[in-house]
Tab-separated table of C-alpha atoms in Angstrom:
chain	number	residue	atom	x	y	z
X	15	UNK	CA	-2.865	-14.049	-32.149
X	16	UNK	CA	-3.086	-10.165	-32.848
X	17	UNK	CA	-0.144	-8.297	-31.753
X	18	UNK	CA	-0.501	-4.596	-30.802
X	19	UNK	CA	3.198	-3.931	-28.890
X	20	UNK	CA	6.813	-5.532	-28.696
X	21	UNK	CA	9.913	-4.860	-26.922
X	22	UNK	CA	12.933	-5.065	-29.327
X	23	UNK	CA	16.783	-3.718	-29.618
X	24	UNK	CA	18.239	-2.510	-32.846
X	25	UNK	CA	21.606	-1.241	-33.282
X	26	UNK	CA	23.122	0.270	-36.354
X	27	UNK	CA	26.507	-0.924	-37.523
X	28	UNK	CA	30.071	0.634	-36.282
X	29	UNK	CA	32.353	2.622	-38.628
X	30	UNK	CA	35.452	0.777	-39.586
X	31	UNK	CA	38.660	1.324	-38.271
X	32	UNK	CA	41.279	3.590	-40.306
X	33	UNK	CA	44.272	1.891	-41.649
X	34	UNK	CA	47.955	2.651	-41.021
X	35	UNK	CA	50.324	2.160	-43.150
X	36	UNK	CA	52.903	3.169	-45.478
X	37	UNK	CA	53.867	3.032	-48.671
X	38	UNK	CA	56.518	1.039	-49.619
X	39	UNK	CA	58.316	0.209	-53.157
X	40	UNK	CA	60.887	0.039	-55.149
X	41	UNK	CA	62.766	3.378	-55.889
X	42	UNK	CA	59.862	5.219	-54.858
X	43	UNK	CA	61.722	6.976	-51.829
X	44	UNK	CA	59.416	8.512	-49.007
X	45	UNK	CA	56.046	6.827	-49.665
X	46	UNK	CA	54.535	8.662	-47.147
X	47	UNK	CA	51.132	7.396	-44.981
X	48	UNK	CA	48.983	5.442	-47.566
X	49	UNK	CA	46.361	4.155	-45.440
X	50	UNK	CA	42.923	3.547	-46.015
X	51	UNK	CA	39.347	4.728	-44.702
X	52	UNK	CA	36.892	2.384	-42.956
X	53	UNK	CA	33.560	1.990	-44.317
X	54	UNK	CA	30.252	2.968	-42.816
X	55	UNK	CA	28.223	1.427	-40.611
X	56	UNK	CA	24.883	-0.022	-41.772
X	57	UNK	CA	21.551	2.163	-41.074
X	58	UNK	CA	18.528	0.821	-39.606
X	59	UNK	CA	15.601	1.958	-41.184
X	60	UNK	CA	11.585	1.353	-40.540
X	61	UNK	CA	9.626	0.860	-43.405
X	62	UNK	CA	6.071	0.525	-43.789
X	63	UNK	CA	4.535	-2.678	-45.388
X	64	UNK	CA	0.934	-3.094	-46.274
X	65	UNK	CA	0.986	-6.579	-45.973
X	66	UNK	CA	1.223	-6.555	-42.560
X	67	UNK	CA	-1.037	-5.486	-39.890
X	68	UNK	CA	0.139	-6.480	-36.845
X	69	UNK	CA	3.594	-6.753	-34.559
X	70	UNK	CA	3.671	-10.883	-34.764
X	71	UNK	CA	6.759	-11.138	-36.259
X	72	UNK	CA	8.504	-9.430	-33.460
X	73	UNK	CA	7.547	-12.091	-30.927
X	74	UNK	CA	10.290	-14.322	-31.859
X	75	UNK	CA	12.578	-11.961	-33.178
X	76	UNK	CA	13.713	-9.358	-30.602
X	77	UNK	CA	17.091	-8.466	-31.678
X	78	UNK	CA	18.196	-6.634	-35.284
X	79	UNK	CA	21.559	-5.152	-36.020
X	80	UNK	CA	22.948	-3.612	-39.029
X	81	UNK	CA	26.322	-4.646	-40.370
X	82	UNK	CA	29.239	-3.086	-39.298
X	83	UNK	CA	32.324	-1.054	-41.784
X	84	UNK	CA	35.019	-2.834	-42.761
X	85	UNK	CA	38.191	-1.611	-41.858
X	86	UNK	CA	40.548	0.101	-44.190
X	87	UNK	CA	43.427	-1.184	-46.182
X	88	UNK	CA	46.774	-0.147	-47.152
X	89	UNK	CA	47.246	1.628	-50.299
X	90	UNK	CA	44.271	3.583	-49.777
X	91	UNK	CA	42.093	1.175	-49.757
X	92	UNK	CA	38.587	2.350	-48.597
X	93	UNK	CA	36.897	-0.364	-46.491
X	94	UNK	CA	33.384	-1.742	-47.465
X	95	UNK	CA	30.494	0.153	-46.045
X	96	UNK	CA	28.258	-1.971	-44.065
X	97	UNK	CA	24.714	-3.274	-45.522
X	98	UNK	CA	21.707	-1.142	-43.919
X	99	UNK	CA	19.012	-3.280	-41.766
X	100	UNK	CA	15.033	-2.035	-42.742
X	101	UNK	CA	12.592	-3.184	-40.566
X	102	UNK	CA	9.444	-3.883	-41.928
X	103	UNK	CA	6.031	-2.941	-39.759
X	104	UNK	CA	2.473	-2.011	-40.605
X	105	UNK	CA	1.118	1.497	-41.225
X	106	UNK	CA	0.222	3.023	-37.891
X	107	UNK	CA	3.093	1.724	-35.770
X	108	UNK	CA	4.381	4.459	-33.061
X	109	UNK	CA	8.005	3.903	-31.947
X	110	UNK	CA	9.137	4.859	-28.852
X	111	UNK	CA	12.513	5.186	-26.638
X	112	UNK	CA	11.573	2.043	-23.918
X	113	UNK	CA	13.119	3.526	-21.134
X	114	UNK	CA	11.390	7.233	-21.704
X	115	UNK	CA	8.101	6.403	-23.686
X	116	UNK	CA	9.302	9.186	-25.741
X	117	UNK	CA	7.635	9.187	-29.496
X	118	UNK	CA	11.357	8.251	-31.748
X	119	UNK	CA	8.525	8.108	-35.169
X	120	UNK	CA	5.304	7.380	-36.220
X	121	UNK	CA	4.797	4.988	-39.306
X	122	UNK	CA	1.478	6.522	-40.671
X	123	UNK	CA	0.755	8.997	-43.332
X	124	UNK	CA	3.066	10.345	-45.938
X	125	UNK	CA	6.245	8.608	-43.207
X	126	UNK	CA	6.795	5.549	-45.276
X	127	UNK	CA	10.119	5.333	-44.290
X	128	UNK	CA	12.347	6.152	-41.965
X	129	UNK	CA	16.576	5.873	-40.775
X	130	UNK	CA	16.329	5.656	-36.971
X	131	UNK	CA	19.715	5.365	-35.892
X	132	UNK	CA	22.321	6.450	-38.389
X	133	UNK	CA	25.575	3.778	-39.258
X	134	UNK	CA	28.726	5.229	-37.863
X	135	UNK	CA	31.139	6.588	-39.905
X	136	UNK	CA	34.371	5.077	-41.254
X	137	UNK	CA	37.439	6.563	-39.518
X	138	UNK	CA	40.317	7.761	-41.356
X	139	UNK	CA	43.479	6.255	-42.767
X	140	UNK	CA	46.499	8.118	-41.623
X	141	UNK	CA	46.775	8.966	-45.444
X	142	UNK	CA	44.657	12.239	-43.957
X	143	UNK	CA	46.543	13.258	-41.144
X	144	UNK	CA	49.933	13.548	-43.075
X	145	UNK	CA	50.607	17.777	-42.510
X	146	UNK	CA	54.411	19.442	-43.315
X	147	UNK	CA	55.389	18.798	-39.188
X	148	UNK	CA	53.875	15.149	-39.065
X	149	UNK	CA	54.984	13.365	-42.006
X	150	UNK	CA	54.235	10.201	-40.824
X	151	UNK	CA	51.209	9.754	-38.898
X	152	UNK	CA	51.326	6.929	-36.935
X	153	UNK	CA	47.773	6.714	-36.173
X	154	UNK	CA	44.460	6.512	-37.646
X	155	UNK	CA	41.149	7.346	-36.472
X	156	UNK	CA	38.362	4.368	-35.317
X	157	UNK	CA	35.532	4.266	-36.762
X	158	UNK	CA	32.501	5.738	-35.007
X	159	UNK	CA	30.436	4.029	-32.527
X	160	UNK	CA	27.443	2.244	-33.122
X	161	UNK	CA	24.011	3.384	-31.996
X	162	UNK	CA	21.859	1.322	-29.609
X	163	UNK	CA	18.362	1.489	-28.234
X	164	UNK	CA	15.616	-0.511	-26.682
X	165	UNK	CA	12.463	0.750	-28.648
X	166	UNK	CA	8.579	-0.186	-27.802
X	167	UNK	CA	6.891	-0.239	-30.902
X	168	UNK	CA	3.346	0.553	-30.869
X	169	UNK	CA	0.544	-0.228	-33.297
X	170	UNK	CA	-2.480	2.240	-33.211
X	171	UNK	CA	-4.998	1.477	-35.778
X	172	UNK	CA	-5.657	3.971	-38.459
X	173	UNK	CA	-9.579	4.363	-38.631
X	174	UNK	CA	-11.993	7.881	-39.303
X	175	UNK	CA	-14.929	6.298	-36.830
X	176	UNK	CA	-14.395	4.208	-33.748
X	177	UNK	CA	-16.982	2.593	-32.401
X	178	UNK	CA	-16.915	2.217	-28.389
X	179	UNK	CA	-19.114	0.626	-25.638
X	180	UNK	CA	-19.477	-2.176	-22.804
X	181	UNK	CA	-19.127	-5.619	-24.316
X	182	UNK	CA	-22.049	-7.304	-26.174
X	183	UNK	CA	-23.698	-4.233	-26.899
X	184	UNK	CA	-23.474	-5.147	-31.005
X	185	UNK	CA	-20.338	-3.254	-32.072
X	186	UNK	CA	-19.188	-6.434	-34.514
X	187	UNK	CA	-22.664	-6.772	-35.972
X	188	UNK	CA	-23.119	-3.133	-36.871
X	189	UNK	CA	-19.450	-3.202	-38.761
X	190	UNK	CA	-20.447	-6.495	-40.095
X	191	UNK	CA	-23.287	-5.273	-41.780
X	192	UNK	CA	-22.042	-1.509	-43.061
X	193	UNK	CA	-18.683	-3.044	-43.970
X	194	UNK	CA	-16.484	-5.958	-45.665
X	195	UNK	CA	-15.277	-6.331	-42.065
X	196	UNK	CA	-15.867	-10.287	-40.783
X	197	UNK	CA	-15.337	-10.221	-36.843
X	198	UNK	CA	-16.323	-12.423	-34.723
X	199	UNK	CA	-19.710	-12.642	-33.499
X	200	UNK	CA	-21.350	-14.140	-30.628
X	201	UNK	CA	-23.773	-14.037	-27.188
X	202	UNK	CA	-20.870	-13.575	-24.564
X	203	UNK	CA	-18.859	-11.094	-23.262
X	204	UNK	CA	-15.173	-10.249	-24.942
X	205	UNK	CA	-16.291	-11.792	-28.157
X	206	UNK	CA	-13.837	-9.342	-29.746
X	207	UNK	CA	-10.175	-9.506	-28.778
X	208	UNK	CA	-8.495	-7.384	-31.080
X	209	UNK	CA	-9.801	-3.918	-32.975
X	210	UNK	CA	-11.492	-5.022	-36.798
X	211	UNK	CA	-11.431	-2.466	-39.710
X	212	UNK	CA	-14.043	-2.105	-42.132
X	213	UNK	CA	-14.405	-0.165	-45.358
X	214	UNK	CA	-17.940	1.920	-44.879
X	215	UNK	CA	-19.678	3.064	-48.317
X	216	UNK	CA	-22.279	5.682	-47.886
X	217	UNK	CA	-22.505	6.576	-51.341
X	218	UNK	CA	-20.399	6.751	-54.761
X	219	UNK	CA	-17.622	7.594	-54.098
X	220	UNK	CA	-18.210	8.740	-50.548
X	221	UNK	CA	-17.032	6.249	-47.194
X	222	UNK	CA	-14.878	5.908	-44.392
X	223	UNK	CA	-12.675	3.499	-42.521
X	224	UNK	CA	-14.840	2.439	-39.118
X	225	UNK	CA	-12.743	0.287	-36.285
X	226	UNK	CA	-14.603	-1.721	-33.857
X	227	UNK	CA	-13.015	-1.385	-30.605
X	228	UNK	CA	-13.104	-4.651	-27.837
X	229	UNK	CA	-15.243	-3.762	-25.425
X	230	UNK	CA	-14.542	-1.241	-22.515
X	231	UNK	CA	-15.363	-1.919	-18.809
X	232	UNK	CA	-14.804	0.264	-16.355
X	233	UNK	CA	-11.072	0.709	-15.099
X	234	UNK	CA	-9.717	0.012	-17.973
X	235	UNK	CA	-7.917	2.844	-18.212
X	236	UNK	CA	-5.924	1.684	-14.793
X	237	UNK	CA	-5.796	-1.778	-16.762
X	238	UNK	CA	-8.599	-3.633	-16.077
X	239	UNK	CA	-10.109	-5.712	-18.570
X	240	UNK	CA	-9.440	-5.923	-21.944
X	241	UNK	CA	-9.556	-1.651	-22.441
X	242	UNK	CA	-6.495	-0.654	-21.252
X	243	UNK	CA	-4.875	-2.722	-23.907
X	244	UNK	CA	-6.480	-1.357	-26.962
X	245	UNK	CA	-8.022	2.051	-26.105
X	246	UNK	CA	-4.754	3.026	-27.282
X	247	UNK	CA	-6.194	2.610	-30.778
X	248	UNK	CA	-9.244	4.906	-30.210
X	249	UNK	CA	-6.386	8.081	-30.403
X	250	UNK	CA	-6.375	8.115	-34.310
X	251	UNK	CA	-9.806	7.939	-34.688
X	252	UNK	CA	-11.904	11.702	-35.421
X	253	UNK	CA	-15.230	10.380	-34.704
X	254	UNK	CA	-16.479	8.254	-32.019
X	255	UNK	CA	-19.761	6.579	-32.097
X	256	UNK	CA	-21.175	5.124	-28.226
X	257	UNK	CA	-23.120	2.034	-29.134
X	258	UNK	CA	-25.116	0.803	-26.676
X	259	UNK	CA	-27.923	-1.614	-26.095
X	260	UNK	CA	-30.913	0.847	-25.522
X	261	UNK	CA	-33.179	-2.165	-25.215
X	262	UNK	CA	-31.076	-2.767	-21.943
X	263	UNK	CA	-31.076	-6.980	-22.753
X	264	UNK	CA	-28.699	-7.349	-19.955
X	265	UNK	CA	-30.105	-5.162	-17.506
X	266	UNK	CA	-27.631	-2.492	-17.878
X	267	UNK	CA	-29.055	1.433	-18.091
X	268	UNK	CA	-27.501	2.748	-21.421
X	269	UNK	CA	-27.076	6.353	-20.407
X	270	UNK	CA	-24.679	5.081	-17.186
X	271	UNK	CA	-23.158	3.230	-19.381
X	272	UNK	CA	-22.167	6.178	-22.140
X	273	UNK	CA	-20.968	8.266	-18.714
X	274	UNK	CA	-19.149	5.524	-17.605
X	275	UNK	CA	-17.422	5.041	-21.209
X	276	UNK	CA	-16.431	8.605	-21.399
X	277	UNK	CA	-14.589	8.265	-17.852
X	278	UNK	CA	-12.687	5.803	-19.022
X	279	UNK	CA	-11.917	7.803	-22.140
X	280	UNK	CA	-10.683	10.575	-20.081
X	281	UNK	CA	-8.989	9.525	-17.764
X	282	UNK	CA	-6.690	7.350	-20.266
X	283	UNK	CA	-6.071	10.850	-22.454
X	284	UNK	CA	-8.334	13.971	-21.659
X	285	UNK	CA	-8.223	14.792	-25.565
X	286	UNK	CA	-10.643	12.099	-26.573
X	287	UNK	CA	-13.652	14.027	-25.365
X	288	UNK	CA	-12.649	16.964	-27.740
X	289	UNK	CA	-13.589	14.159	-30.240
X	290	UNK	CA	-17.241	14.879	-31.941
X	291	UNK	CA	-19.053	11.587	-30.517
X	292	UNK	CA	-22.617	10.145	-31.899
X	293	UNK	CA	-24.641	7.458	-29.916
X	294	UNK	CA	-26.266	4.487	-31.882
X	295	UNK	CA	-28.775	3.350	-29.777
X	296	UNK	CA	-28.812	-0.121	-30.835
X	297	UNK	CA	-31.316	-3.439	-30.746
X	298	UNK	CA	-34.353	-1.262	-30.766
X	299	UNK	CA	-36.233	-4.082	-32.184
X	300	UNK	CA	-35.911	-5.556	-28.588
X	301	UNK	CA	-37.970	-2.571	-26.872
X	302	UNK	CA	-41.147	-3.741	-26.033
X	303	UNK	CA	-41.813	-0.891	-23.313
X	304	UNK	CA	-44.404	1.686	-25.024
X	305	UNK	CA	-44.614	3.517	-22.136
X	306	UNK	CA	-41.169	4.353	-21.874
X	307	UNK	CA	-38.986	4.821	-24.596
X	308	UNK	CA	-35.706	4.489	-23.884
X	309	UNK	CA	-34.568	5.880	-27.090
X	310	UNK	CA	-35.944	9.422	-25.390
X	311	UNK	CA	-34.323	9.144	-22.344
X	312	UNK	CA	-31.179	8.880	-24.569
X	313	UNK	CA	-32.239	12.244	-26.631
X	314	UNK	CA	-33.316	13.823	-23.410
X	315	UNK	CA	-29.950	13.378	-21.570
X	316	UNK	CA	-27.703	14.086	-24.938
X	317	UNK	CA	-28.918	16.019	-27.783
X	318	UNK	CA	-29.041	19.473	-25.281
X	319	UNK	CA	-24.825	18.634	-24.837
X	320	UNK	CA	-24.430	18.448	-28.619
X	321	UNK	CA	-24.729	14.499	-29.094
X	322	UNK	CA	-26.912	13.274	-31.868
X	323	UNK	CA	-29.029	10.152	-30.671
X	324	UNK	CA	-29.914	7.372	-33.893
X	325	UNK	CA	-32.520	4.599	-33.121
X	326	UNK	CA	-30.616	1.366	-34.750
X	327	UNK	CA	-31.303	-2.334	-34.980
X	328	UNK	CA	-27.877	-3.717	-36.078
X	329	UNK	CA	-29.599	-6.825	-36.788
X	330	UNK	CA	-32.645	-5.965	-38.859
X	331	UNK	CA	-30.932	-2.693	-39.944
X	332	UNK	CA	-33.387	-0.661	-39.348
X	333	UNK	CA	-31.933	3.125	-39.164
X	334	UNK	CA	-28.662	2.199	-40.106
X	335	UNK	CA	-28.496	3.630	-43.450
X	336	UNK	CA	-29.372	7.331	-41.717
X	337	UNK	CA	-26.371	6.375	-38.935
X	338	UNK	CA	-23.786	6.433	-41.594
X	339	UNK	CA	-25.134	9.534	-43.384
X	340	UNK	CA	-24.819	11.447	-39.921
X	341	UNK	CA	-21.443	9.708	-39.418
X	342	UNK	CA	-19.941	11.022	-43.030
X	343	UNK	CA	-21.471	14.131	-42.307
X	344	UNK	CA	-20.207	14.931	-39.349
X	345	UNK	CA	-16.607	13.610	-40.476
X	346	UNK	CA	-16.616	16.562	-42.831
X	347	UNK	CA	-16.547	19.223	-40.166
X	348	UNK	CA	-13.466	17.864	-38.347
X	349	UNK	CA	-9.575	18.022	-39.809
X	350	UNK	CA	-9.555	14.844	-42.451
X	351	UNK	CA	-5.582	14.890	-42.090
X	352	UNK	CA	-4.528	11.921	-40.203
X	353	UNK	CA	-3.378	12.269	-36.564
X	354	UNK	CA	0.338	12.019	-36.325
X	355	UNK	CA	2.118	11.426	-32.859
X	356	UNK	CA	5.255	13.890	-33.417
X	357	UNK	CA	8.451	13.081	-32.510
X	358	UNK	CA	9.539	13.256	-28.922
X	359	UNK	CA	12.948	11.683	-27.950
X	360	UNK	CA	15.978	13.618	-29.814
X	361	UNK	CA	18.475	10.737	-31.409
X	362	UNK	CA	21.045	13.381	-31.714
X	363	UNK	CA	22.337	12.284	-28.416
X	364	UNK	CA	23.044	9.122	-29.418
X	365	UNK	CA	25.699	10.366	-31.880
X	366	UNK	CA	29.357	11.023	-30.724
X	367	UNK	CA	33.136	11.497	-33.050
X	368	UNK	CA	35.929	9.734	-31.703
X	369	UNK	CA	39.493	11.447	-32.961
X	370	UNK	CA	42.660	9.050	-33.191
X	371	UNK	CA	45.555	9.378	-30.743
X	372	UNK	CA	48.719	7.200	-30.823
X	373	UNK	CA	51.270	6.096	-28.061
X	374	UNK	CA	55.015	5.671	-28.536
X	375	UNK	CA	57.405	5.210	-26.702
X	376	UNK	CA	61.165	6.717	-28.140
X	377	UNK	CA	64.526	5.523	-27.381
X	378	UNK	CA	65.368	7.788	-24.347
X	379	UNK	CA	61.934	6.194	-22.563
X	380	UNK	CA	59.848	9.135	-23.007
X	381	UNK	CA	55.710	8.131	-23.956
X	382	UNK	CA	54.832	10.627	-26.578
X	383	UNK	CA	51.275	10.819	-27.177
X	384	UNK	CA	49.826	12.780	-30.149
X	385	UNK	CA	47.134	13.152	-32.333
X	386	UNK	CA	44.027	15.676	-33.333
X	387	UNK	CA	42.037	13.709	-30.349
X	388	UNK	CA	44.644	15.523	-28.087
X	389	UNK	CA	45.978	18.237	-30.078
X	390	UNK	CA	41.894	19.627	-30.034
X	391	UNK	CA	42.056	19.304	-26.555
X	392	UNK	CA	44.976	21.345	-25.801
X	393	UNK	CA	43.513	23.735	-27.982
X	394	UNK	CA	40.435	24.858	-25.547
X	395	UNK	CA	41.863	23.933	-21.993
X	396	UNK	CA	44.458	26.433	-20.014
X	397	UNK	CA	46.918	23.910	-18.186
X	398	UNK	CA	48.318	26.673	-16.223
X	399	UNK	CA	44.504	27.282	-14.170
X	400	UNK	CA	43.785	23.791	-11.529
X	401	UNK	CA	40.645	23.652	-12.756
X	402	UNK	CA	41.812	23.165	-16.329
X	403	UNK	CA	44.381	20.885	-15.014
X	404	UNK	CA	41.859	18.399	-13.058
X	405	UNK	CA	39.865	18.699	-16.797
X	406	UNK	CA	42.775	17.663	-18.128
X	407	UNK	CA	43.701	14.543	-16.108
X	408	UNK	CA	39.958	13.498	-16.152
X	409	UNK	CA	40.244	13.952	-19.892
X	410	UNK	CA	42.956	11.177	-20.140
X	411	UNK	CA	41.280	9.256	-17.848
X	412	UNK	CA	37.733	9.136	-19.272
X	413	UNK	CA	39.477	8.572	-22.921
X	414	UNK	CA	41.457	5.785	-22.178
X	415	UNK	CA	44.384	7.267	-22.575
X	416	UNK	CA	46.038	6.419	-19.174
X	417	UNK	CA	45.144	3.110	-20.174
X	418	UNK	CA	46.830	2.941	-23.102
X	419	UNK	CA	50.424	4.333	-21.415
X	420	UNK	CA	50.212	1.505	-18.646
X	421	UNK	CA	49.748	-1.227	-21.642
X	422	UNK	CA	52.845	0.369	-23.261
X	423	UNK	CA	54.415	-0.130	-19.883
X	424	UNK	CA	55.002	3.330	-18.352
X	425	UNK	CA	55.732	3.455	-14.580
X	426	UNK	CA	55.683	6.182	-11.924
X	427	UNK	CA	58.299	8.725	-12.479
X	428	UNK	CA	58.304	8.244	-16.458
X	429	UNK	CA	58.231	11.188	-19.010
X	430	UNK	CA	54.973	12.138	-20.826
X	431	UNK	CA	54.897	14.501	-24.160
X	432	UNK	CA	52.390	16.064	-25.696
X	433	UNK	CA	52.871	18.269	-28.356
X	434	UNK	CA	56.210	19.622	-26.700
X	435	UNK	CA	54.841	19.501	-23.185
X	436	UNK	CA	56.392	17.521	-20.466
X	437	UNK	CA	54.622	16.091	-17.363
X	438	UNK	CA	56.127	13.287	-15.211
X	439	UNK	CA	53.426	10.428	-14.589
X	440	UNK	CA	52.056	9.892	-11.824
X	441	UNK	CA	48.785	7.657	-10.172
């Protein structure tokens, strides 16, 4: 079954932790911090496959993550970095923040491949924060967070000419006959239930990639139908081409239904109607009306807006052959560089730096917290002002750091120090 969207999560992998230790042998007085740095976090990355050309695989699969850092060892051991994750989907595929809709990448063009969301890094040993006051860092910094999203990917079909119009009007048979494209063909409505590509050869060396589009109705940009689906794959295209069946078989009147087409088209995104359109006025061998040609009536109602009307028998293929000249040539007057979707949704925000703190507790029951976490904070925020105390307490409390003094056991009344400042704890 052709798949066109899918829900999935990825996550990247988490820095490793920092090591602490110290170094310890024989006659080798002092050792000093020796601890090691964690490794990186795995990427994920989207990378475009040509073998694919749909979103099947993520049907089952809704769930990748990256591998996560290994921590650091002693003796400056650096931890191993994390494998990266790449996520294979076909050109054309638009991903998208879930929760937003917000355009993260598109997968088309020259954008093979691309990191999404960036491993975190490996936090430091205490082997860096050694300085001449703080010989003996008793803390290291965690590795950085992982990223996270829920992502909609997206596949828009890549195609110069679209071809649009009500069901059964003989979309599948024209691009079966001016292509190596095999759709399915038959007498009943909704015979196509997923967009076909074809490879159109006007002359040597001259062509185009045509896409025949299931069959619109109207609403179907409010979801009715089948359109609401895949008119979503009509935004690459440069060129549209209204088929429709002139010889009105089913009773329908062919210049309602190109009005009623270009509705739908604009309501589901107003740009499509800056796209040059051509009507093939197909199954003329079915006219058996002299008197009134409805091939005029076409001309009549079009050509004075700029349309070009072509008489076409899909079957017999009769006037194709001049259809796909005015096609190519009309291609040439609009911008041949492919439409891009450009990015939207900023994964800057994702990213955040965690700085190590430590807790201790000395022998005259004072909790002595330190670290560049804290000494950083203390560097922008006057104590002495109530507004840059209340940052202050909300910074230990947002940090976890008033978490970490009631696991090391500190009660109501007890001594806090930071960086020679004294406060007495309280809830």
């Amino acid at each position: 079954m052709f798949a066109d969207r899918a829900k999935i999560y990825i996550r990247s992998g988490k820095g490793g932790d920092g090591h602490v230790s110290f170094r310890r042998e024989l006659y080798v007085p002092c050792g000093g911090p020796d601890g090691g740095d964690g490794g990186r976090g795995g990427d994920i990355i989207f990378e475009v496959d040509d073998g694919l050309n749909t979103l099947t695989d993520f049907r089952h699969i809704h769930k990748y993550m990256a591998k996560d850092g290994e921590a650091g060892g002693k003796r400056r051991c650096h931890g191993k970095d994390g494998e990266d994750l790449v996520i294979k989907v076909p050109e054309g595929t638009v991903i998208k923040e879930f929760e937003t809709g917000k355009v993260i990448a598109d997968m088309s063009g020259e954008n093979r491949r691309e990191v999404i969301l960036k491993g975190g890094r490996g936090g430091q040993g205490n082997m860096n924060f050694a300085t001449p006051t703080m010989q003996a860092p008793k803390y290291a910094q965690p590795g950085q967070a992982a990223q996270e999203l829920w992502v909609q990917l997206e596949l828009k079909v890549i195609a110069d000419v679209g071809l649009v119009g009500f069901p059964n009007v003989g979309k599948s048979t024209l691009l079966s006959r001016v292509s190596n494209a095999k759709p399915k063909i038959a007498n009943y409505h909704f015979t196509t239930l997923n967009p076909h590509l074809g490879v159109v050869d006007v002359a040597e060396g001259k062509g185009f990639v045509m896409a025949d589009i299931p069959g619109l109705i109207e609403g179907a940009s409010e979801g009715v139908g089948l359109g609401h689906d895949f008119l979503r794959h009509i935004e690459r295209t440069r060129v549209l081409v209204h088929v429709v069946d002139a010889a009105s078989t089913e009773g329908r009147d062919p210049i309602a239904d190109i009005h009623a087409i270009n509705k739908e088209l604009e309501a589901y995104n107003p740009e499509l109607l800056k796209r040059p359109q051509i009507i093939a006025a197909n199954k003329t061998d079915a006219i058996f009306d002299e008197d009134e040609n409805p091939v005029e009536k076409l001309k009549a109602e079009f050509e004075p807006k700029g349309v070009k009307v072509y008489p076409i028998s899909a079957v017999s293929g009769q006037g194709v052959k001049e259809l796909l000249f005015a096609i190519y040539e009309l291609l040439q007057t609009v911008n041949l560089s492919p439409v891009i979707f450009e990015k939207e949704f900023d994964l800057k925000s994702l990213r955040n730096v965690l700085l190590p703190y430590s807790v201790e507790v000395t022998e005259d029951g004072v909790y002595v917290v330190e670290g560049p976490r804290i000494d950083k904070m203390l560097g922008y925020t006057n104590l002495e002002s109530e507004k840059g105390f209340r940052f202050f307490q909300n910074f230990l409390k947002e940090n976890g750091i008033l978490d970490e003094l009631e696991r090391a056991g500190i009660k109501e009344g007890d001594t806090v120090r930071m960086y020679g400042l004294e406060f007495d704890y309280y809830k």
